[in-house]
Coordinates of C-alpha atoms and ligand atoms in Angstrom, one line a residue:
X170 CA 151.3 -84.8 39.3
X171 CA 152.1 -86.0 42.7
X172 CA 148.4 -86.1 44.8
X173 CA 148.0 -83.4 46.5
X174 CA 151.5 -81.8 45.6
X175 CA 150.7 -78.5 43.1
X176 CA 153.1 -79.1 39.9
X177 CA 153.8 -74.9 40.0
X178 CA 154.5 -72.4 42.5
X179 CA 153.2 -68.7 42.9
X180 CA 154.8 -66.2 40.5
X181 CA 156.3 -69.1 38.3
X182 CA 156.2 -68.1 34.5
X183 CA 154.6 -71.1 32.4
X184 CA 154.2 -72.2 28.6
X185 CA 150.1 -73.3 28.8
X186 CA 148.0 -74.7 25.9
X187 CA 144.5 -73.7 27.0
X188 CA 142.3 -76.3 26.7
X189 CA 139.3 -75.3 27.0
X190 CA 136.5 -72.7 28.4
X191 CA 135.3 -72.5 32.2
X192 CA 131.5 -71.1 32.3
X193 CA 133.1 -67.9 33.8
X194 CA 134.7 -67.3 30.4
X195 CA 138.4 -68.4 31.8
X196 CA 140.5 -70.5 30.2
X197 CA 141.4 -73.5 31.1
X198 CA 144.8 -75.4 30.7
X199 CA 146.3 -78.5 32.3
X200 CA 149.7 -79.0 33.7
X201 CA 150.4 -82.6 34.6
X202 CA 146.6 -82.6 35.2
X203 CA 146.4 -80.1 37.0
X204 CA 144.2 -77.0 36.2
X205 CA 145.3 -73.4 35.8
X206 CA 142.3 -71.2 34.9
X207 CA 143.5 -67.9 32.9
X208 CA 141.0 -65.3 32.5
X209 CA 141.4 -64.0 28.8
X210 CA 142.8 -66.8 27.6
X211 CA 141.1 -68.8 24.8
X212 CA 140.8 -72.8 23.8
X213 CA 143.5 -73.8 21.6
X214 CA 146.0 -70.9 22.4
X215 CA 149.8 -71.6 23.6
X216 CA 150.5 -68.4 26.1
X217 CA 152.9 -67.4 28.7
X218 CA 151.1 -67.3 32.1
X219 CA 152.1 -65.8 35.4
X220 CA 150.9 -68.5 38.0
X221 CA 149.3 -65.9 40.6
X222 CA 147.8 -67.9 43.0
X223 CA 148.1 -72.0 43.9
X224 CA 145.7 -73.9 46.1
X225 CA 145.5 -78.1 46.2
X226 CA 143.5 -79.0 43.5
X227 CA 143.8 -76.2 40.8
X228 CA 145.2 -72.7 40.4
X229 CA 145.0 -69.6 38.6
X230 CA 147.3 -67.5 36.2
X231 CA 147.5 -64.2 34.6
X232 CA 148.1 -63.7 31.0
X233 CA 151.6 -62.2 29.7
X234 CA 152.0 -62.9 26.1
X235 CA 149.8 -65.3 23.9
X236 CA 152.4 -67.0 21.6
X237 CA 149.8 -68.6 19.2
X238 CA 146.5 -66.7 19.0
X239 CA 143.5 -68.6 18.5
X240 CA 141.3 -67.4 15.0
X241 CA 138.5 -66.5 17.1
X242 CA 140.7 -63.9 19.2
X243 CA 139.3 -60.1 18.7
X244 CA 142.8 -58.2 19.0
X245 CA 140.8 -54.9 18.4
X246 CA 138.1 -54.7 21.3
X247 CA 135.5 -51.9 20.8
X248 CA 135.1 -51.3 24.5
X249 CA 137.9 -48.9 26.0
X250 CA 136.7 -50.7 29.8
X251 CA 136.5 -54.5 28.8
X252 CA 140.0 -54.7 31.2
X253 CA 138.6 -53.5 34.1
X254 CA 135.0 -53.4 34.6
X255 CA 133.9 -57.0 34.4
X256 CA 130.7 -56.0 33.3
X257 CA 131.6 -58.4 30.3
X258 CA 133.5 -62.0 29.8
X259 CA 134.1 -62.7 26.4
X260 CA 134.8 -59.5 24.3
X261 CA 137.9 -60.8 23.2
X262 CA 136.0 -63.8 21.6
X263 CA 134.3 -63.5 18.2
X264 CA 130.7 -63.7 18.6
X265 CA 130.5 -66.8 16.5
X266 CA 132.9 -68.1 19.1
X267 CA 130.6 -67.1 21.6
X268 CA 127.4 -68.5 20.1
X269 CA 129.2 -71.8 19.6
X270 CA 130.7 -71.8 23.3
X271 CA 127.1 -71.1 25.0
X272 CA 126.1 -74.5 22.5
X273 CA 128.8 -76.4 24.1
X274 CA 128.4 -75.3 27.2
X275 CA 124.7 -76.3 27.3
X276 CA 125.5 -79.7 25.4
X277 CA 127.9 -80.3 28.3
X278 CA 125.9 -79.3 31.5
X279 CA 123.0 -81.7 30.3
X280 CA 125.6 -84.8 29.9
X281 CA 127.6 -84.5 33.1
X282 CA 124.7 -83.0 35.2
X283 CA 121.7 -84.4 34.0
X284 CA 122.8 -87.3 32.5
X285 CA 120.9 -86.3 29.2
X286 CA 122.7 -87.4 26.2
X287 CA 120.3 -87.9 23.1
X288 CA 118.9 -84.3 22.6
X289 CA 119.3 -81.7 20.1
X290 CA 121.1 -78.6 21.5
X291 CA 120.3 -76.2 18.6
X292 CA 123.1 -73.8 17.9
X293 CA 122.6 -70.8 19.9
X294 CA 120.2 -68.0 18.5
X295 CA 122.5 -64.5 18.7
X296 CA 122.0 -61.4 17.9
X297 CA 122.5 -59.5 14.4
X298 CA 124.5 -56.4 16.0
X299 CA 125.3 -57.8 19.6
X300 CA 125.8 -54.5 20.5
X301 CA 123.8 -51.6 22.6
X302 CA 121.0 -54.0 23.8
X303 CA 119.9 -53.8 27.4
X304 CA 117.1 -51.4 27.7
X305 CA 118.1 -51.0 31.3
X306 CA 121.2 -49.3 33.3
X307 CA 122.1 -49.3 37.2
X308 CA 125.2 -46.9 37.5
X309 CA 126.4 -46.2 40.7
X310 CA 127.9 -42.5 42.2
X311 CA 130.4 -41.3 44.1
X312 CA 132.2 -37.8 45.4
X313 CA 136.0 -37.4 43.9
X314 CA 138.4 -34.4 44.4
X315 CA 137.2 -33.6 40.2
X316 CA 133.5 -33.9 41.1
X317 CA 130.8 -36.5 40.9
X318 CA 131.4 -39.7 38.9
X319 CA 129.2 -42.5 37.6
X320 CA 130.5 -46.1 36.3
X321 CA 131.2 -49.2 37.6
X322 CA 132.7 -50.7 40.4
X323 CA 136.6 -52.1 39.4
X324 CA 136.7 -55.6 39.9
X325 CA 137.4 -56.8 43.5
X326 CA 136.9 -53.3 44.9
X327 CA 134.4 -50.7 46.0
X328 CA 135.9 -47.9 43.8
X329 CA 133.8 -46.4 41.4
X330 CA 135.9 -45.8 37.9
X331 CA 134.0 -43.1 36.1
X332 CA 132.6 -44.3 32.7
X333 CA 131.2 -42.4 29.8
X334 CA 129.5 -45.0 27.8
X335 CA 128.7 -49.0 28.4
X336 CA 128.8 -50.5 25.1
X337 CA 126.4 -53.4 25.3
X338 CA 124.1 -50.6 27.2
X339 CA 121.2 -48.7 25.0
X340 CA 122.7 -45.0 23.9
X341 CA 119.2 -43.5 25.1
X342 CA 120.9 -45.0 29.0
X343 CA 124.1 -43.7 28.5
X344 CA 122.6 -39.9 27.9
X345 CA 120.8 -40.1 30.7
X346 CA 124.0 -41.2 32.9
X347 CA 125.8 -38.3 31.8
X348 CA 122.9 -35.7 31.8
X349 CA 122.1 -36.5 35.5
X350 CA 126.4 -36.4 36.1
X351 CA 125.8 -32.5 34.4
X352 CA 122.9 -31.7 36.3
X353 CA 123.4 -32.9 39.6
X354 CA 126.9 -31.6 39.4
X355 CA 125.8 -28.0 38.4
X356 CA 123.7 -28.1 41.5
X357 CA 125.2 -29.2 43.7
X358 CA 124.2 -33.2 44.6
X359 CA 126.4 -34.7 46.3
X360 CA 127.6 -38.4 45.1
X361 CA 126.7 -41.0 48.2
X362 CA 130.0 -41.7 50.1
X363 CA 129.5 -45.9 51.7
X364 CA 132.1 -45.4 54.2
X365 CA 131.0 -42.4 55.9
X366 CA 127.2 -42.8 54.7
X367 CA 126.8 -39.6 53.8
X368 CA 126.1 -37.6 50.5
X369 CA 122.7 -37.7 48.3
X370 CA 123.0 -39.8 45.0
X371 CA 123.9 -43.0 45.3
X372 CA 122.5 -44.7 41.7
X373 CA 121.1 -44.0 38.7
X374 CA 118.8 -46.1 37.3
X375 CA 117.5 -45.6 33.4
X376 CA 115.0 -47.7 31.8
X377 CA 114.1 -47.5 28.2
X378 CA 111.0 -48.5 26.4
X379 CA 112.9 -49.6 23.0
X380 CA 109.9 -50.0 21.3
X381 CA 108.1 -47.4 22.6
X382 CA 110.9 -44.8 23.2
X383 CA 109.8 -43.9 26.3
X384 CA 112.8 -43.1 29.1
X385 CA 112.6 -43.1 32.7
X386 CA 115.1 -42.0 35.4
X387 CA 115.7 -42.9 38.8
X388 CA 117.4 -40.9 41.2
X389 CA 118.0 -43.7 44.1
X390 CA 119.4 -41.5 47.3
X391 CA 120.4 -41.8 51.0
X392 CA 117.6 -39.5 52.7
X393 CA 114.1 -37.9 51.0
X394 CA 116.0 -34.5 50.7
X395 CA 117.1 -34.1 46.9
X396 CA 118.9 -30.5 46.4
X397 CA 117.6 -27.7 44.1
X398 CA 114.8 -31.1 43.3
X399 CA 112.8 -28.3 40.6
X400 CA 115.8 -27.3 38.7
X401 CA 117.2 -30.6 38.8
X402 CA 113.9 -32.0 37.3
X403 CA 113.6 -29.1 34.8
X404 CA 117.3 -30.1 33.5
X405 CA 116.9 -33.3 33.2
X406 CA 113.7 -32.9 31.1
X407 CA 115.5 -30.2 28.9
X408 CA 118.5 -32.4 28.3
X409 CA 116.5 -35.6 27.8
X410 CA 113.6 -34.6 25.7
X411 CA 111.9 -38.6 25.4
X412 CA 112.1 -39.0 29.5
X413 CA 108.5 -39.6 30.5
X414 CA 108.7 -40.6 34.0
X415 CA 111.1 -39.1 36.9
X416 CA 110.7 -41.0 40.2
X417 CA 113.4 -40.5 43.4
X418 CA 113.4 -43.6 45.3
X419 CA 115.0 -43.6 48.7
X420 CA 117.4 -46.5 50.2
X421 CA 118.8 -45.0 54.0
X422 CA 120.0 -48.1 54.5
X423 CA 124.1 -49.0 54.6
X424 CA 124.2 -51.9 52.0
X425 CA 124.5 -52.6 48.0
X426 CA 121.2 -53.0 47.5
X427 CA 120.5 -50.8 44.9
X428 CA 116.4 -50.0 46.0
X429 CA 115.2 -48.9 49.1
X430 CA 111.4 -49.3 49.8
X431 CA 109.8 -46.5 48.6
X432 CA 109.5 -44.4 45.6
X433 CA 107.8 -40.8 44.7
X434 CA 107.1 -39.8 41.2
X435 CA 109.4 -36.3 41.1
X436 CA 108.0 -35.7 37.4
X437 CA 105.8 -37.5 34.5
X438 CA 104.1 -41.0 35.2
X439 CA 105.3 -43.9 37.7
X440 CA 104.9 -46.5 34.3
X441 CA 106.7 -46.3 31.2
X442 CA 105.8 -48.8 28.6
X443 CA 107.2 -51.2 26.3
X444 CA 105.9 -53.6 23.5
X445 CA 107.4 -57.3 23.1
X446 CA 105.3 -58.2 19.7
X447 CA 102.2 -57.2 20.1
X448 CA 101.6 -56.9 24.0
X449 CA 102.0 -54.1 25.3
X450 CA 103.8 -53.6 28.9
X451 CA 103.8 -51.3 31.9
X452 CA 107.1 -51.1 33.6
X453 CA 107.8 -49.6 37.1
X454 CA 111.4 -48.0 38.5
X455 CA 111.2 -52.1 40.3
X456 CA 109.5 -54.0 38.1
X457 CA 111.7 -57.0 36.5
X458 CA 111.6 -56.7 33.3
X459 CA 114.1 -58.8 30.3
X460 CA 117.0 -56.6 29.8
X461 CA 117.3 -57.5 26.4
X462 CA 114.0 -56.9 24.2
X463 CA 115.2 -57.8 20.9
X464 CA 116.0 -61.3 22.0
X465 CA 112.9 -61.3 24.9
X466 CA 110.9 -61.7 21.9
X467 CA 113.1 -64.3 20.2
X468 CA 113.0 -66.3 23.2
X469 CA 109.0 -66.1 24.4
X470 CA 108.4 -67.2 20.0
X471 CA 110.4 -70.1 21.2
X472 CA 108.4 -70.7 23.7
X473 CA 105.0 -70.3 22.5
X474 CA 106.6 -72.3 19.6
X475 CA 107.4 -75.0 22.1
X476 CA 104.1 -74.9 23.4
X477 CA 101.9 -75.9 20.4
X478 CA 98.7 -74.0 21.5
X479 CA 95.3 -74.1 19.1
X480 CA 93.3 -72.2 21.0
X481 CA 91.7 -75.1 23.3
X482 CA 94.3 -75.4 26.4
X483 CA 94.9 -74.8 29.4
X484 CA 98.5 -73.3 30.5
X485 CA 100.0 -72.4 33.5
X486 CA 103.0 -70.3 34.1
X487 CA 105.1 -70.8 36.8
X488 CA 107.5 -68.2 38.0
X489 CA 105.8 -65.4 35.6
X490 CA 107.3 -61.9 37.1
X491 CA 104.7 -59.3 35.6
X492 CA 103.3 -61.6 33.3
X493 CA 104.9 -61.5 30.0
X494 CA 105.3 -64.9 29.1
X495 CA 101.7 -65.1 30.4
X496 CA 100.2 -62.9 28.2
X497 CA 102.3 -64.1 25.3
X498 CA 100.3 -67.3 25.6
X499 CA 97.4 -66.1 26.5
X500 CA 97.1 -64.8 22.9
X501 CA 97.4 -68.2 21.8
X502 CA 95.7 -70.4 24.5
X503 CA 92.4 -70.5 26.0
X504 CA 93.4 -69.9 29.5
X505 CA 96.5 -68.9 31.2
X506 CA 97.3 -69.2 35.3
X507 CA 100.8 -67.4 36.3
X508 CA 102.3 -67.5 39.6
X509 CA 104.8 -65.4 41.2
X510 CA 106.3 -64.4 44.7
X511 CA 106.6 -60.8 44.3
X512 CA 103.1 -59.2 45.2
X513 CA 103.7 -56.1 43.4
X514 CA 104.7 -58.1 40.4
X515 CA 101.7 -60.1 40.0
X516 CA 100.0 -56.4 40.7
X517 CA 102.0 -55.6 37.7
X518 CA 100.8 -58.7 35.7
X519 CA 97.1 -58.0 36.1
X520 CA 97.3 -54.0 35.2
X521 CA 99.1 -55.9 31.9
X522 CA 96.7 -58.0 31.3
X523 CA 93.8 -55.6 31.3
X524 CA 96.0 -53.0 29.1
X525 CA 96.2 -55.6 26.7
X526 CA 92.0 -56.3 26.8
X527 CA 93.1 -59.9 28.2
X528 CA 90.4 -61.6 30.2
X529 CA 91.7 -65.7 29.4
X530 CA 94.3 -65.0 32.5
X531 CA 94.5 -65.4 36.1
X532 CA 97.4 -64.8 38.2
X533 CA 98.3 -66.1 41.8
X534 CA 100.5 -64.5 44.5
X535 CA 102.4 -67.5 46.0
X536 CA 105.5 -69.8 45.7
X537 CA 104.9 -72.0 42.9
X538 CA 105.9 -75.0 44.7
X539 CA 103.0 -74.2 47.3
X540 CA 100.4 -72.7 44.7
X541 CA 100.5 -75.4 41.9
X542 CA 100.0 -77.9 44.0
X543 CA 96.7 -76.6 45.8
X544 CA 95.5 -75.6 42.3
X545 CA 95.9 -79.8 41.4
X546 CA 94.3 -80.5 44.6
X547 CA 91.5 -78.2 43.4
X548 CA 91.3 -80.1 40.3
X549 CA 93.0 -78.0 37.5
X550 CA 94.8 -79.5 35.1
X551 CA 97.4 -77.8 32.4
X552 CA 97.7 -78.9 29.2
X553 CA 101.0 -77.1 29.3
X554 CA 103.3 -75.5 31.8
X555 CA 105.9 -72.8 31.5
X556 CA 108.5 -72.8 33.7
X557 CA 110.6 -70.0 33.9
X558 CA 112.5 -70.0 37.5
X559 CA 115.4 -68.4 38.8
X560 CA 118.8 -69.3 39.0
X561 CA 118.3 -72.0 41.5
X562 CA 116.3 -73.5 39.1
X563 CA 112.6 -75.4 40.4
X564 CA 111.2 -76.6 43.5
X565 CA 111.1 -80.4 43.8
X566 CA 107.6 -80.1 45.0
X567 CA 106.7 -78.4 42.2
X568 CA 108.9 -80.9 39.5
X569 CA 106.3 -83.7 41.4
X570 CA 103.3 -81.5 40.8
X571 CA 104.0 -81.7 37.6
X572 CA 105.1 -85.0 37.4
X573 CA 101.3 -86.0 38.8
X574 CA 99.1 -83.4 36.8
X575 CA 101.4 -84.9 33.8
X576 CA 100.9 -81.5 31.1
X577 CA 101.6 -83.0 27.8
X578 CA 103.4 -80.4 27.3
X579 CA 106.7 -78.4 29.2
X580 CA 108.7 -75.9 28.3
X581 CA 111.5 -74.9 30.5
X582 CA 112.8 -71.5 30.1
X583 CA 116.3 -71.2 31.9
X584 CA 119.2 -69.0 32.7
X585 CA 121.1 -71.6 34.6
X586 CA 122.2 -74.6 32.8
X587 CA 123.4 -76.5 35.7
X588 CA 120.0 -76.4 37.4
X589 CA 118.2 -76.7 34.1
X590 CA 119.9 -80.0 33.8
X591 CA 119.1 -80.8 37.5
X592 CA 115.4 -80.5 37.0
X593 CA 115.3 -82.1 33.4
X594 CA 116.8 -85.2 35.0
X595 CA 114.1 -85.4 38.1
X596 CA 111.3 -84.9 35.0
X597 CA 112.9 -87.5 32.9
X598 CA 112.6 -89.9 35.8
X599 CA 108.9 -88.7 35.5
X600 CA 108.1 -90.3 32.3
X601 CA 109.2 -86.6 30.2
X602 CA 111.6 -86.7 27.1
X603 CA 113.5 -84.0 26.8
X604 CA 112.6 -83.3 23.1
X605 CA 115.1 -80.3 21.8
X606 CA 117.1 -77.1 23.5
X607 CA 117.4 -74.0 22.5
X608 CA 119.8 -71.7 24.3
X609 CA 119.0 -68.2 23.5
X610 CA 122.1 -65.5 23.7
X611 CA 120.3 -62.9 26.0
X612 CA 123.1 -61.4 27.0
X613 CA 126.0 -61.1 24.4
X614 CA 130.4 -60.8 25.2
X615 CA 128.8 -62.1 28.9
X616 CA 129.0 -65.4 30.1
X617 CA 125.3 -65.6 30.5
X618 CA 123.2 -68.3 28.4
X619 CA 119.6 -68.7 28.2
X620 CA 117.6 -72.0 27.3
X621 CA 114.8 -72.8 26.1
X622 CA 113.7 -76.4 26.2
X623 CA 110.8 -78.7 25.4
X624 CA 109.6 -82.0 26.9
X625 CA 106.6 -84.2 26.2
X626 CA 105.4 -86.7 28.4
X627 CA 105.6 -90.0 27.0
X628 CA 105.0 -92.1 30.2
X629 CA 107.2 -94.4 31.9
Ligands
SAH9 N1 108.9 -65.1 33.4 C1 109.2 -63.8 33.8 C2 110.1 -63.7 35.0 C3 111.2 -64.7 35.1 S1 112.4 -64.3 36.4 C4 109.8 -63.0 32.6 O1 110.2 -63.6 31.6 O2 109.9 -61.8 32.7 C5 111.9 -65.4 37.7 C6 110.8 -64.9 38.5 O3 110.5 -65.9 39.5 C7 111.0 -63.6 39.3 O4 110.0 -62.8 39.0 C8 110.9 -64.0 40.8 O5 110.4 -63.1 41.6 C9 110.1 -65.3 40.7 N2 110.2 -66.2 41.8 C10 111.3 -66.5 42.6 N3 111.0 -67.6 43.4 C11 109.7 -67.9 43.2 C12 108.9 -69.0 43.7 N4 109.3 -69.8 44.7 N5 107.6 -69.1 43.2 C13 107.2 -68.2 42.3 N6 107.9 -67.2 41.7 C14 109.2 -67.1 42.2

């Protein structure tokens, strides 16, 4: 390839091999070194590709025909919306061929961005039906000539293509998308219009307790006023006999933020509840929560695995959102600290803590990069440390907390390999070994991957 000179041109038809996998599920093939990412397209395929769009150093293409099909390929997808939504990456790849591509794509991240070479990356723990798992639903509505509709927005666009089921959504939040579509349509609420901000509904929001069964609805709107609200409520609560908790919350503002700030219980309690092994949970309309119970559990055994407790230590948990992995320790440890941000999350933590009789736990309102280090300066030292950020992964002041209080002990719970990576390298350079990896498939046919990992201090 001449530098800087692309070897195709827009709307050229091209014979590809795909090569390999992008972390956005694309694949990947090279023409005279030069990458053309084709969405759909799998590792080890020979296609015909439509070269759609060509800037300097790579370019993209659109899959006409695959001439040789890779085993992996699923020709009959389940999903009648895979093609559209966007929702999902990787329906059209077996699941074993998703497990294994999560592997790799850990094992790869920790080479090139951490520099981490001589760890086990454990072959990803899946699910046994990868199907029907999240236990919660955001759906947004809209107004069409037909009446209301509720789906998902098509990719690159703001309209709303109706849906009638979600199939890596729970069924319990698929009747409840419909039966508020029924209701609200049979009297008479308006779907939210974003361009002339005007209408009444603009999401539904439906959380289920799996383990508990318990449902709650939210009716997110534009203004307080919610039409013929008794009959509406009455409806619902006919149609959806497990629903234990109706609450309206209102967002006036013009944005696609789903939640506004404030939220009235319409019907039932403001909590519903759910159990991840034996601790019990309350969980609010805003409350994070994992999406994916089944493999929440799988993922906090890792952790508690990870973190060898006898009964005698010490843990912190950093980043702990309403205290789940918190209390999961806490079982197991003599005392637990969390730290989060979100007030109303560590408000959430310490009404779980006391539903669950737990009195070995304290939790902190605060960055963790500001909290964990006045907690060393006030002497207290971890035995272990959780660390469970978010995308962006940790706070360098709190990687050289850590690297002074020097836990024997840390297990890194991430959803972003590349920053996982990032911060296993800066602990590494602490005197840590990054002992094993676990990536755990939270979210299955997405490109999403989980990690669990596990260093111990060995000194420099
Ligand atoms: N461990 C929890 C939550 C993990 S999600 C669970 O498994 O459910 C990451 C959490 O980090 C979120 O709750 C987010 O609010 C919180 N967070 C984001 N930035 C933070 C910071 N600087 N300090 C502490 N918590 C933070």
């Amino acid at each position: 390839m001449t530098k800087g000179i692309a070897p195709v041109t827009k709307n050229e038809i091209v014979e590809v091999i795909i090569e390999d996998l992008t972390h956005e599920g694309a694949g990947v093939a090279k023409i005279d070194g030069y990458a053309l990412f084709i969405p759909k397209a799998l590792p080890g395929e020979r296609a015909r590709v439509k070269v759609i769009k060509v800037n300097k150093g790579y370019g993209f293409g659109k899959l006409i025909e695959v001439i040789e099909k890779s085993d992996e390929r699923i020709d009959d997808i389940p999903c009648p919306i895979f093609q559209n939504c966007g929702g999902c990456q990787l329906q059209h790849l077996s699941y074993e061929g998703q497990l294994k591509q999560k592997q790799k794509q850990v094992r790869d991240v920790l080479e090139r961005i951490g520099k981490i070479t001589d760890v086990t990356v454990h072959p990803t723990l899946g699910m046994s039906e990868p199907w029907r798992y999240r236990n919660k639903a955001q759906v947004p509505f809209a107004d069409r000539e037909g009446g209301l509709v509720a789906g998902f927005y098509q990719e690159r666009s703001h309209e709303i293509i109706d849906m009638n089921a979600c199939l890596i959504q729970h069924e319990e939040n698929d009747k409840v998308v419909q039966a508020v579509k029924e209701v609200a349509s049979k009297f008479g609420v308006r779907g939210y219009d974003e361009k002339s901000h005007k209408g009444t509904l603009r999401h539904v929001v439906a959380r289920y307790g799996v383990n508990t069964g318990q449902l709650m609805v939210v009716l997110v709107t534009r203004s307080k006023e919610l039409p013929n609200k008794t009959n509406l409520i009455e409806e619902i609560r006919e149609k959806l006999p497990n629903v234990t908790s109706i609450v309206q919350n209102i967002n006036t503002k013009r944005t696609n933020v789903i939640f506004g700030d404030q939220t009235v219980v319409l019907w039932g309690e403001d909590y519903i509840y759910d159990m991840i092994g034996d601790v019990k949970f309350a969980i609010s309309a805003r409350s994070f929560y994992q999406v994916n119970p089944e493999q929440t559990k799988v993922l906090y055994d890792k952790a508690l695995d990870y973190a060898e407790l006898n009964g005698s230590e010490t843990v912190i948990d950093a980043y702990c959102g309403i205290g789940t992995i918190s209390l999961f320790l806490a079982q197991k440890a003599k005392h637990v600290y969390g730290v989060e941000i979100v007030p109303e999350a560590i408000d959430d933590a310490k009404r779980n803590a006391k539903l669950n009789g737990m009195t070995n736990v304290d939790f902190a309102v605060g960055g963790a990069e500001k909290v964990i280090p006045w907690w060393y300066t006030q002497g207290i030292r971890a035995d272990t440390i959780v660390v469970d950020p978010p995308r962006k992964g940790c706070d360098d002041a709190l990687l050289d907390t850590i690297i002074k209080m020097k836990p024997k002990r840390v297990v890194y719970v991430s959803c972003n390999p590349a920053t996982l990576a990032r911060d296993l390298r800066v602990l590494e350079d602490g005197g840590y070994k990054t002992v094993e990896v676990q990536p755990v498939d939270m979210f299955p046919h997405t490109t999403h991957v989980e990690c669990c990992s596990l260093l111990i201090y060995e000194g420099k």
